[in-house]
mmCIF file of C-alpha atoms in Angstrom:
data_model
loop_
_atom_site.group_PDB
_atom_site.id
_atom_site.type_symbol
_atom_site.label_atom_id
_atom_site.label_comp_id
_atom_site.label_asym_id
_atom_site.label_seq_id
_atom_site.Cartn_x
_atom_site.Cartn_y
_atom_site.Cartn_z
ATOM 1 C CA MET O 24 489.739 -20.766 32.298
ATOM 2 C CA LYS O 25 486.177 -20.695 31.574
ATOM 3 C CA VAL O 26 484.584 -19.724 35.212
ATOM 4 C CA THR O 27 486.690 -17.056 35.159
ATOM 5 C CA LEU O 28 485.535 -15.711 31.706
ATOM 6 C CA LEU O 29 482.597 -15.966 32.123
ATOM 7 C CA GLY O 30 482.710 -14.019 35.764
ATOM 8 C CA SER O 31 484.897 -10.683 33.910
ATOM 9 C CA ILE O 32 482.215 -10.752 31.332
ATOM 10 C CA THR O 33 479.424 -10.160 33.348
ATOM 11 C CA ALA O 34 481.852 -7.941 35.906
ATOM 12 C CA ILE O 35 482.103 -5.761 32.156
ATOM 13 C CA TYR O 36 479.106 -5.920 31.698
ATOM 14 C CA TYR O 37 477.462 -4.916 35.369
ATOM 15 C CA LEU O 38 480.834 -2.430 35.283
ATOM 16 C CA TYR O 39 479.558 -0.759 32.222
ATOM 17 C CA GLY O 40 475.909 -0.503 34.100
ATOM 18 C CA LEU O 41 476.812 1.293 36.852
ATOM 19 C CA SER O 42 479.281 3.685 34.928
ATOM 20 C CA LYS O 43 476.188 4.621 33.243
ATOM 21 C CA SER O 44 473.606 4.456 36.074
ATOM 22 C CA PHE O 45 475.997 6.810 38.807
ATOM 23 C CA PHE O 46 473.631 9.029 39.909
ATOM 24 C CA PHE O 47 471.511 6.369 41.446
ATOM 25 C CA LEU O 48 474.041 3.923 42.314
ATOM 26 C CA TYR O 49 471.296 2.165 45.385
ATOM 27 C CA ALA O 50 469.819 0.809 41.693
ATOM 28 C CA THR O 51 472.404 -1.386 40.580
ATOM 29 C CA GLY O 52 474.243 -1.628 43.398
ATOM 30 C CA VAL O 53 472.962 -3.792 46.505
ATOM 31 C CA THR O 54 470.805 -5.811 44.350
ATOM 32 C CA GLY O 55 473.711 -6.539 41.459
ATOM 33 C CA ILE O 56 476.375 -6.979 44.326
ATOM 34 C CA PHE O 57 474.335 -9.403 45.838
ATOM 35 C CA PHE O 58 473.701 -11.318 42.624
ATOM 36 C CA ILE O 59 477.362 -11.109 41.921
ATOM 37 C CA VAL O 60 478.674 -12.782 45.219
ATOM 38 C CA TYR O 61 475.215 -15.183 46.044
ATOM 39 C CA VAL O 62 473.502 -15.815 42.710
ATOM 40 C CA SER O 63 476.869 -16.334 40.245
ATOM 41 C CA PRO O 64 478.324 -18.832 42.189
ATOM 42 C CA PHE O 65 475.388 -21.223 41.649
ATOM 43 C CA PHE O 66 475.317 -20.577 38.256
ATOM 44 C CA PHE O 67 478.903 -21.812 37.476
ATOM 45 C CA ASN O 68 478.936 -24.565 40.060
ATOM 46 C CA VAL O 69 475.828 -26.183 38.708
ATOM 47 C CA PHE O 70 476.779 -25.879 34.582
ATOM 48 C CA LEU O 71 480.491 -25.541 34.832
ATOM 49 C CA TYR O 72 481.406 -28.769 37.362
ATOM 50 C CA LYS O 73 478.237 -30.708 37.198
ATOM 51 C CA GLY O 74 480.259 -31.489 33.389
ATOM 52 C CA TYR O 75 477.008 -30.169 31.295
ATOM 53 C CA ASN O 76 477.651 -29.662 27.710
ATOM 54 C CA GLN O 77 478.594 -26.295 25.848
ATOM 55 C CA GLU O 78 474.679 -25.264 25.029
ATOM 56 C CA VAL O 79 474.091 -25.169 28.839
ATOM 57 C CA GLN O 80 476.336 -23.452 29.365
ATOM 58 C CA VAL O 81 475.934 -20.847 26.219
ATOM 59 C CA ILE O 82 472.282 -20.437 27.739
ATOM 60 C CA ALA O 83 473.885 -19.962 31.363
ATOM 61 C CA LEU O 84 475.673 -17.139 30.599
ATOM 62 C CA LEU O 85 473.151 -15.190 28.599
ATOM 63 C CA VAL O 86 470.762 -15.859 31.738
ATOM 64 C CA LEU O 87 473.931 -14.209 33.678
ATOM 65 C CA ILE O 88 474.057 -11.231 31.246
ATOM 66 C CA ILE O 89 470.395 -10.504 30.696
ATOM 67 C CA ILE O 90 470.222 -10.391 34.635
ATOM 68 C CA THR O 91 473.282 -7.608 34.857
ATOM 69 C CA LEU O 92 471.564 -5.743 32.038
ATOM 70 C CA SER O 93 467.737 -5.906 33.725
ATOM 71 C CA TYR O 94 469.853 -4.254 36.747
ATOM 72 C CA THR O 95 471.737 -1.715 35.055
ATOM 73 C CA TYR O 96 468.320 -0.700 33.010
ATOM 74 C CA ASP O 97 467.159 -0.017 36.125
ATOM 75 C CA GLY O 98 469.614 2.265 37.052
ATOM 76 C CA LEU O 99 470.025 3.560 33.593
ATOM 77 C CA SER O 100 466.319 5.313 33.620
ATOM 78 C CA LYS O 101 465.959 6.121 37.261
ATOM 79 C CA SER O 102 469.227 8.494 36.483
ATOM 80 C CA PHE O 103 467.203 9.700 32.628
ATOM 81 C CA LEU O 104 464.439 10.907 35.081
ATOM 82 C CA PHE O 105 467.097 12.052 38.066
ATOM 83 C CA LEU O 106 468.760 13.570 34.663
ATOM 84 C CA CYS O 107 465.876 15.262 33.426
ATOM 85 C CA GLU O 108 464.684 16.731 36.853
ATOM 86 C CA PHE O 109 468.025 18.268 37.499
ATOM 87 C CA ILE O 110 467.536 19.677 33.586
ATOM 88 C CA ARG O 111 464.474 21.480 35.175
ATOM 89 C CA VAL O 112 465.850 22.552 38.715
ATOM 90 C CA THR O 113 468.715 24.057 36.675
ATOM 91 C CA ARG O 114 466.629 25.940 34.274
ATOM 92 C CA ILE O 115 464.460 26.909 37.271
ATOM 93 C CA LEU O 116 468.446 27.988 38.944
ATOM 94 C CA LEU O 117 469.575 29.383 35.828
ATOM 95 C CA GLY O 118 466.860 31.654 35.457
ATOM 96 C CA GLY O 119 466.450 32.943 38.751
ATOM 97 C CA LEU O 120 470.108 33.781 38.429
ATOM 98 C CA SER O 121 470.090 35.150 35.602
ATOM 99 C CA MET O 122 466.697 37.520 36.742
ATOM 100 C CA ILE O 123 468.840 38.544 39.318
ATOM 101 C CA PHE O 124 472.186 39.402 37.319
ATOM 102 C CA LEU O 125 469.973 41.659 35.370
ATOM 103 C CA PHE O 126 468.226 43.289 38.507
ATOM 104 C CA ILE O 127 472.014 43.946 39.943
ATOM 105 C CA LEU O 128 473.252 45.423 35.896
ATOM 106 C CA TYR O 129 470.089 47.297 36.288
ATOM 107 C CA LEU O 130 470.548 48.989 38.712
ATOM 108 C CA PHE O 131 474.430 49.825 38.073
ATOM 109 C CA LEU O 132 473.841 51.439 35.251
ATOM 110 C CA VAL O 133 471.012 53.595 36.375
ATOM 111 C CA PHE O 134 473.242 54.520 39.517
ATOM 112 C CA HIS O 135 476.812 55.117 36.692
ATOM 113 C CA CYS O 136 474.343 57.155 34.544
ATOM 114 C CA LYS O 137 473.129 59.545 37.677
ATOM 115 C CA LYS O 138 476.905 59.499 38.556
ATOM 116 C CA SER O 139 477.962 60.566 35.217
ATOM 117 C CA ASN O 140 474.890 63.034 34.585
ATOM 118 C CA ASN O 141 476.032 64.486 38.290
ATOM 119 C CA LYS O 142 479.673 64.827 37.215
ATOM 120 C CA SER O 143 478.392 66.719 33.538
ATOM 121 C CA LYS O 144 476.700 69.509 36.065
ATOM 122 C CA VAL O 145 479.483 69.930 38.566
ATOM 123 C CA ALA O 146 481.574 70.444 35.369
ATOM 124 C CA ARG O 147 478.527 73.130 34.412
ATOM 125 C CA LEU O 148 478.158 74.482 37.123
ATOM 126 C CA VAL O 149 482.136 75.448 37.823
ATOM 127 C CA GLY O 150 481.874 76.756 34.218
ATOM 128 C CA GLU O 151 479.090 79.305 35.076
ATOM 129 C CA ILE O 152 479.918 80.349 39.119
ATOM 130 C CA GLN O 153 483.337 81.835 37.429
ATOM 131 C CA TYR O 154 483.071 85.911 38.367
ATOM 132 C CA LYS O 155 481.390 87.803 35.561
ATOM 133 C CA ASP O 156 483.833 88.019 33.308
ATOM 134 C CA LEU O 157 484.237 87.460 30.011
ATOM 135 C CA ASN O 158 484.577 83.758 29.559
ATOM 136 C CA MET O 159 485.597 81.386 26.350
ATOM 137 C CA LEU O 160 483.125 78.481 25.603
ATOM 138 C CA GLY O 161 484.094 76.179 23.070
ATOM 139 C CA SER O 162 485.861 75.375 19.894
ATOM 140 C CA GLY O 163 485.064 78.278 17.815
ATOM 141 C CA GLY O 164 485.977 80.613 21.001
ATOM 142 C CA ALA O 165 482.653 82.383 20.838
ATOM 143 C CA MET O 166 482.921 85.040 23.444
ATOM 144 C CA VAL O 167 480.290 84.065 25.994
ATOM 145 C CA ARG O 168 479.083 86.194 29.745
ATOM 146 C CA ALA O 169 478.781 83.661 32.817
ATOM 147 C CA SER O 170 475.523 83.733 33.813
ATOM 148 C CA LYS O 171 474.914 84.421 37.861
ATOM 149 C CA VAL O 172 474.179 80.554 39.036
ATOM 150 C CA ASP O 173 472.186 79.855 41.981
ATOM 151 C CA GLY O 174 474.389 78.625 45.227
ATOM 152 C CA LEU O 175 472.035 76.123 46.563
ATOM 153 C CA GLU O 176 471.871 74.648 43.018
ATOM 154 C CA ALA O 177 475.785 75.126 42.389
ATOM 155 C CA ILE O 178 476.596 73.372 46.150
ATOM 156 C CA GLU O 179 473.538 70.525 46.106
ATOM 157 C CA ALA O 180 475.606 69.533 41.778
ATOM 158 C CA GLY O 181 478.343 68.751 43.982
ATOM 159 C CA PHE O 182 479.517 65.538 46.221
ATOM 160 C CA VAL O 183 479.663 67.508 49.518
ATOM 161 C CA ARG O 184 477.456 66.977 52.246
ATOM 162 C CA LYS O 185 476.623 70.054 53.995
ATOM 163 C CA ILE O 186 477.355 69.983 57.859
ATOM 164 C CA HIS O 187 474.920 72.234 60.377
ATOM 165 C CA TYR O 188 476.309 74.973 62.137
ATOM 166 C CA GLU O 189 474.917 73.973 65.581
ATOM 167 C CA GLU O 190 476.616 70.455 64.406
ATOM 168 C CA LEU O 191 480.157 72.125 63.523
ATOM 169 C CA LYS O 192 480.066 74.482 66.511
ATOM 170 C CA THR O 193 480.336 71.270 69.022
ATOM 171 C CA ALA O 194 482.742 69.923 66.632
ATOM 172 C CA THR O 195 484.522 72.833 67.370
ATOM 173 C CA THR O 196 484.106 73.759 70.843
ATOM 174 C CA ASN O 197 482.478 77.051 70.028
ATOM 175 C CA PHE O 198 485.695 77.353 67.929
ATOM 176 C CA SER O 199 488.009 77.642 70.174
ATOM 177 C CA ASP O 200 490.842 75.733 69.407
ATOM 178 C CA LYS O 201 492.326 77.776 66.830
ATOM 179 C CA LEU O 202 495.062 76.258 64.245
ATOM 180 C CA GLY O 203 495.675 80.119 62.605
ATOM 181 C CA SER O 204 494.405 82.635 60.848
ATOM 182 C CA GLY O 205 494.708 84.450 57.198
ATOM 183 C CA GLY O 206 493.299 87.609 55.416
ATOM 184 C CA SER O 207 490.450 85.753 54.324
ATOM 185 C CA GLY O 208 490.032 84.288 57.571
ATOM 186 C CA GLN O 209 490.820 82.112 60.717
ATOM 187 C CA VAL O 210 491.010 77.948 61.481
ATOM 188 C CA PHE O 211 489.888 75.639 63.370
ATOM 189 C CA LYS O 212 490.428 72.350 64.402
ATOM 190 C CA CYS O 213 487.283 70.451 65.345
ATOM 191 C CA ILE O 214 486.397 66.193 65.881
ATOM 192 C CA LEU O 215 483.996 64.631 63.327
ATOM 193 C CA LYS O 216 480.977 62.846 64.578
ATOM 194 C CA CYS O 217 482.503 59.830 62.848
ATOM 195 C CA GLY O 218 486.526 60.380 65.400
ATOM 196 C CA THR O 219 488.514 62.217 62.554
ATOM 197 C CA SER O 220 490.543 65.053 63.028
ATOM 198 C CA ALA O 221 489.655 67.861 61.083
ATOM 199 C CA ALA O 222 490.300 71.316 59.618
ATOM 200 C CA VAL O 223 487.751 74.090 59.479
ATOM 201 C CA LYS O 224 487.855 77.297 57.751
ATOM 202 C CA ARG O 225 485.850 79.685 58.825
ATOM 203 C CA LEU O 226 485.433 82.779 55.486
ATOM 204 C CA GLU O 227 484.464 86.656 56.478
ATOM 205 C CA ARG O 228 481.428 86.642 53.518
ATOM 206 C CA GLU O 229 482.487 90.571 53.530
ATOM 207 C CA ILE O 230 486.036 89.868 52.081
ATOM 208 C CA TYR O 231 485.484 85.861 50.800
ATOM 209 C CA GLY O 232 482.695 86.390 48.606
ATOM 210 C CA GLU O 233 480.252 83.807 47.517
ATOM 211 C CA GLN O 234 481.446 82.999 44.081
ATOM 212 C CA GLU O 235 484.917 82.122 46.001
ATOM 213 C CA PHE O 236 483.300 80.270 48.008
ATOM 214 C CA LEU O 237 481.850 78.100 45.001
ATOM 215 C CA SER O 238 484.701 77.671 43.221
ATOM 216 C CA GLU O 239 486.751 76.477 45.789
ATOM 217 C CA LEU O 240 483.796 74.663 47.548
ATOM 218 C CA ILE O 241 482.238 72.584 44.038
ATOM 219 C CA ALA O 242 486.042 72.519 41.819
ATOM 220 C CA THR O 243 487.579 70.586 45.026
ATOM 221 C CA SER O 244 484.681 68.843 45.507
ATOM 222 C CA SER O 245 484.501 67.379 41.996
ATOM 223 C CA THR O 246 488.237 66.603 41.568
ATOM 224 C CA ARG O 247 490.114 64.012 43.308
ATOM 225 C CA HIS O 248 493.932 63.899 43.590
ATOM 226 C CA PHE O 249 496.871 62.614 45.901
ATOM 227 C CA ASN O 250 498.428 66.048 46.352
ATOM 228 C CA LEU O 251 494.716 67.962 45.690
ATOM 229 C CA ILE O 252 492.953 69.557 48.825
ATOM 230 C CA HIS O 253 489.709 67.608 49.789
ATOM 231 C CA VAL O 254 486.463 69.318 51.323
ATOM 232 C CA HIS O 255 484.445 67.178 53.254
ATOM 233 C CA ARG O 256 481.446 69.275 53.883
ATOM 234 C CA TYR O 257 480.043 72.877 54.186
ATOM 235 C CA CYS O 258 478.341 75.359 55.694
ATOM 236 C CA SER O 259 476.800 78.902 54.853
ATOM 237 C CA HIS O 260 474.898 80.242 58.032
ATOM 238 C CA VAL O 261 474.182 84.503 58.196
ATOM 239 C CA SER O 262 472.815 85.546 62.168
ATOM 240 C CA GLU O 263 472.079 89.125 63.169
ATOM 241 C CA THR O 264 475.714 89.501 64.479
ATOM 242 C CA SER O 265 477.651 87.028 62.235
ATOM 243 C CA ARG O 266 477.717 85.774 58.104
ATOM 244 C CA PHE O 267 480.593 83.013 57.505
ATOM 245 C CA TYR O 268 480.937 80.396 55.417
ATOM 246 C CA TYR O 269 483.012 77.107 56.548
ATOM 247 C CA VAL O 270 484.367 74.895 54.366
ATOM 248 C CA VAL O 271 486.203 71.282 56.476
ATOM 249 C CA TYR O 272 488.287 69.986 54.997
ATOM 250 C CA ASP O 273 491.006 67.067 56.007
ATOM 251 C CA LEU O 274 493.744 68.748 58.975
ATOM 252 C CA PHE O 275 497.118 69.273 57.914
ATOM 253 C CA LYS O 276 499.021 69.526 61.461
ATOM 254 C CA ASN O 277 502.841 71.049 59.946
ATOM 255 C CA GLY O 278 500.458 73.915 58.321
ATOM 256 C CA SER O 279 500.730 75.903 54.900
ATOM 257 C CA LEU O 280 504.378 76.180 53.376
ATOM 258 C CA ASP O 281 504.732 79.551 54.245
ATOM 259 C CA SER O 282 505.144 78.520 57.727
ATOM 260 C CA TRP O 283 508.593 76.535 56.686
ATOM 261 C CA ILE O 284 510.474 78.586 54.399
ATOM 262 C CA PHE O 285 509.669 81.938 56.020
ATOM 263 C CA PRO O 286 510.806 83.029 59.177
ATOM 264 C CA ILE O 287 507.767 83.186 61.980
ATOM 265 C CA LYS O 288 508.016 84.052 65.526
ATOM 266 C CA ASP O 289 505.041 81.475 66.878
ATOM 267 C CA CYS O 290 507.478 78.428 64.495
ATOM 268 C CA PRO O 291 508.632 76.131 66.690
ATOM 269 C CA ASN O 292 512.166 75.963 66.929
ATOM 270 C CA GLY O 293 514.071 74.180 64.526
ATOM 271 C CA ARG O 294 511.388 73.967 61.691
ATOM 272 C CA PHE O 295 512.861 73.236 58.160
ATOM 273 C CA LEU O 296 512.206 72.048 55.315
ATOM 274 C CA ASN O 297 515.985 70.462 53.499
ATOM 275 C CA TRP O 298 516.300 70.928 50.194
ATOM 276 C CA LYS O 299 515.329 66.916 49.444
ATOM 277 C CA LYS O 300 512.655 68.208 51.479
ATOM 278 C CA ARG O 301 511.712 71.831 49.610
ATOM 279 C CA CYS O 302 511.618 69.526 46.129
ATOM 280 C CA LYS O 303 509.502 66.597 46.826
ATOM 281 C CA VAL O 304 506.311 69.478 47.963
ATOM 282 C CA ALA O 305 507.589 71.291 44.695
ATOM 283 C CA VAL O 306 506.985 67.695 42.811
ATOM 284 C CA ASP O 307 503.930 67.521 44.489
ATOM 285 C CA VAL O 308 502.190 70.640 43.876
ATOM 286 C CA ALA O 309 503.655 70.269 40.141
ATOM 287 C CA LYS O 310 501.075 66.416 40.003
ATOM 288 C CA ALA O 311 498.086 68.270 41.474
ATOM 289 C CA LEU O 312 498.130 71.394 38.598
ATOM 290 C CA VAL O 313 499.156 68.326 35.750
ATOM 291 C CA TYR O 314 495.957 66.880 37.459
ATOM 292 C CA LEU O 315 494.027 69.999 37.128
ATOM 293 C CA HIS O 316 494.782 71.037 33.907
ATOM 294 C CA ARG O 317 495.150 67.690 32.214
ATOM 295 C CA ASP O 318 493.810 64.685 33.902
ATOM 296 C CA CYS O 319 490.748 66.290 35.590
ATOM 297 C CA GLY O 320 488.936 65.584 32.480
ATOM 298 C CA LYS O 321 488.724 68.976 32.086
ATOM 299 C CA GLN O 322 491.085 72.259 32.367
ATOM 300 C CA ILE O 323 490.447 73.835 35.826
ATOM 301 C CA LEU O 324 493.792 76.546 36.314
ATOM 302 C CA HIS O 325 494.475 77.456 40.133
ATOM 303 C CA LEU O 326 495.261 80.937 39.542
ATOM 304 C CA ASP O 327 496.869 81.546 43.184
ATOM 305 C CA ILE O 328 499.782 79.465 43.991
ATOM 306 C CA LYS O 329 501.903 80.611 46.790
ATOM 307 C CA PRO O 330 503.451 78.987 49.651
ATOM 308 C CA LYS O 331 500.558 79.939 52.256
ATOM 309 C CA ASN O 332 498.279 78.229 49.306
ATOM 310 C CA ILE O 333 500.298 75.008 49.737
ATOM 311 C CA LEU O 334 499.536 72.544 52.953
ATOM 312 C CA VAL O 335 502.293 69.786 54.615
ATOM 313 C CA GLY O 336 501.965 66.924 55.512
ATOM 314 C CA ASP O 337 502.936 64.348 58.056
ATOM 315 C CA ASP O 338 505.826 62.788 55.712
ATOM 316 C CA PHE O 339 505.681 66.500 53.808
ATOM 317 C CA ARG O 340 503.453 65.537 51.284
ATOM 318 C CA GLY O 341 502.801 69.156 49.230
ATOM 319 C CA VAL O 342 498.901 69.398 49.247
ATOM 320 C CA LEU O 343 497.670 71.978 46.906
ATOM 321 C CA SER O 344 494.753 74.398 48.422
ATOM 322 C CA ASP O 345 492.779 77.255 48.045
ATOM 323 C CA LEU O 346 490.821 76.856 44.801
ATOM 324 C CA GLY O 347 488.659 80.123 45.216
ATOM 325 C CA MET O 348 489.829 81.858 42.070
ATOM 326 C CA CYS O 349 489.774 78.908 40.386
ATOM 327 C CA LYS O 350 489.164 79.328 36.809
ATOM 328 C CA LEU O 351 487.639 76.366 34.160
ATOM 329 C CA MET O 352 488.332 75.786 30.943
ATOM 330 C CA SER O 353 487.333 73.494 28.096
ATOM 331 C CA ILE O 354 489.834 70.852 27.266
ATOM 332 C CA ASP O 355 491.015 71.907 23.980
ATOM 333 C CA GLU O 356 491.015 75.863 25.054
ATOM 334 C CA LYS O 357 494.639 77.279 24.834
ATOM 335 C CA CYS O 358 493.658 80.672 26.319
ATOM 336 C CA PHE O 359 491.616 81.879 28.009
ATOM 337 C CA GLN O 360 490.949 85.864 28.124
ATOM 338 C CA THR O 361 489.474 87.849 31.517
ATOM 339 C CA GLU O 362 488.604 91.957 32.520
ATOM 340 C CA LEU O 363 489.925 91.014 36.150
ATOM 341 C CA THR O 364 493.426 90.362 37.655
ATOM 342 C CA ARG O 365 493.118 86.901 39.553
ATOM 343 C CA GLY O 366 495.797 85.652 42.076
ATOM 344 C CA THR O 367 498.798 87.273 44.343
ATOM 345 C CA PHE O 368 500.539 90.379 43.780
ATOM 346 C CA HIS O 369 503.888 88.985 44.638
ATOM 347 C CA TYR O 370 503.180 85.643 43.269
ATOM 348 C CA MET O 371 501.177 86.550 39.106
ATOM 349 C CA ALA O 372 502.598 86.198 36.182
ATOM 350 C CA PRO O 373 503.937 88.872 34.077
ATOM 351 C CA GLU O 374 500.868 88.577 31.721
ATOM 352 C CA TRP O 375 498.782 89.493 34.069
ATOM 353 C CA ASN O 376 499.121 92.839 33.237
ATOM 354 C CA SER O 377 498.809 92.742 29.401
ATOM 355 C CA SER O 378 495.107 93.068 27.969
ATOM 356 C CA HIS O 379 495.743 89.834 26.040
ATOM 357 C CA ALA O 380 494.556 86.528 25.944
ATOM 358 C CA LYS O 381 495.779 83.918 29.035
ATOM 359 C CA GLU O 382 497.518 80.958 27.994
ATOM 360 C CA LYS O 383 497.437 78.602 31.044
ATOM 361 C CA SER O 384 501.232 78.684 32.035
ATOM 362 C CA VAL O 385 500.070 81.869 33.545
ATOM 363 C CA ASP O 386 499.053 78.854 36.369
ATOM 364 C CA ILE O 387 503.229 77.614 36.867
ATOM 365 C CA PHE O 388 504.799 80.901 36.586
#
């Protein structure tokens, strides 16, 4: 019973030392185990089984405790030194990580501010490049005449990259794959360097003026919506024989909505939209208008909505295109005044025949 008691007490002290010095087990591990296995039995045999009195047994127990604590103290001291070194290294690492984090945060803020400034500049330029009519600007309704903005400055403020004419000529195989034509120009198929198929709209400068080109380019480049056309590239080319604008946008193999609802000789047989698909296209166009009128951070009025300006995707998704006649309004404006009539005659709202201010409802007639 006495042997068990002494051994238990010694083991408790030793395990306590181990628990306090777990970082340096070598300090108390090997030597401590050697002591427990080989030295302790000697003390037990000499002092307990040889008939020594109680005082000697107490001294033996104290010797056991002192030796155990000495090894434990050695482990604790090394653990303390290790902890100090660990804390020092941790502080260095945390300091380095903090510097890296602050640097990344700085880059993020610089990029975010630059992007925000670009968007603000785009919004300002979209308003400035409107037709030379009277624009209602500001909540007070002050009337000022729009200033003429340099085309290059307006384009550079947007998010559409320029494509060189020679590269565009190669991508379209010298404009050989014609997809269709309209009153303002022709549409060709092209394959970009990345392998993506796209459509190229070639606009004649004499018909499609600079203001229309810049309005469409900047308005579409500063907006993003699933049901709104997205412009990838642009090009302005002038030569002795030709003067064209080029706009590269997503390719829609199904063409425009007018080829599905009006009988055309060149249309494939059986090309027809049932009422369910027609309603789907109508809802998609409505979503695009809600985005332009309310959710894009400003009010952009399309002002030329017609079947020819609605493209049909592979899944019969309706996509609104051709923002050449668009008009920018501040988010709190309710109406606008203009001296020019915009849109296609058969699809125009009756309010265009009036000289009074127009509301944005003319865009959803």
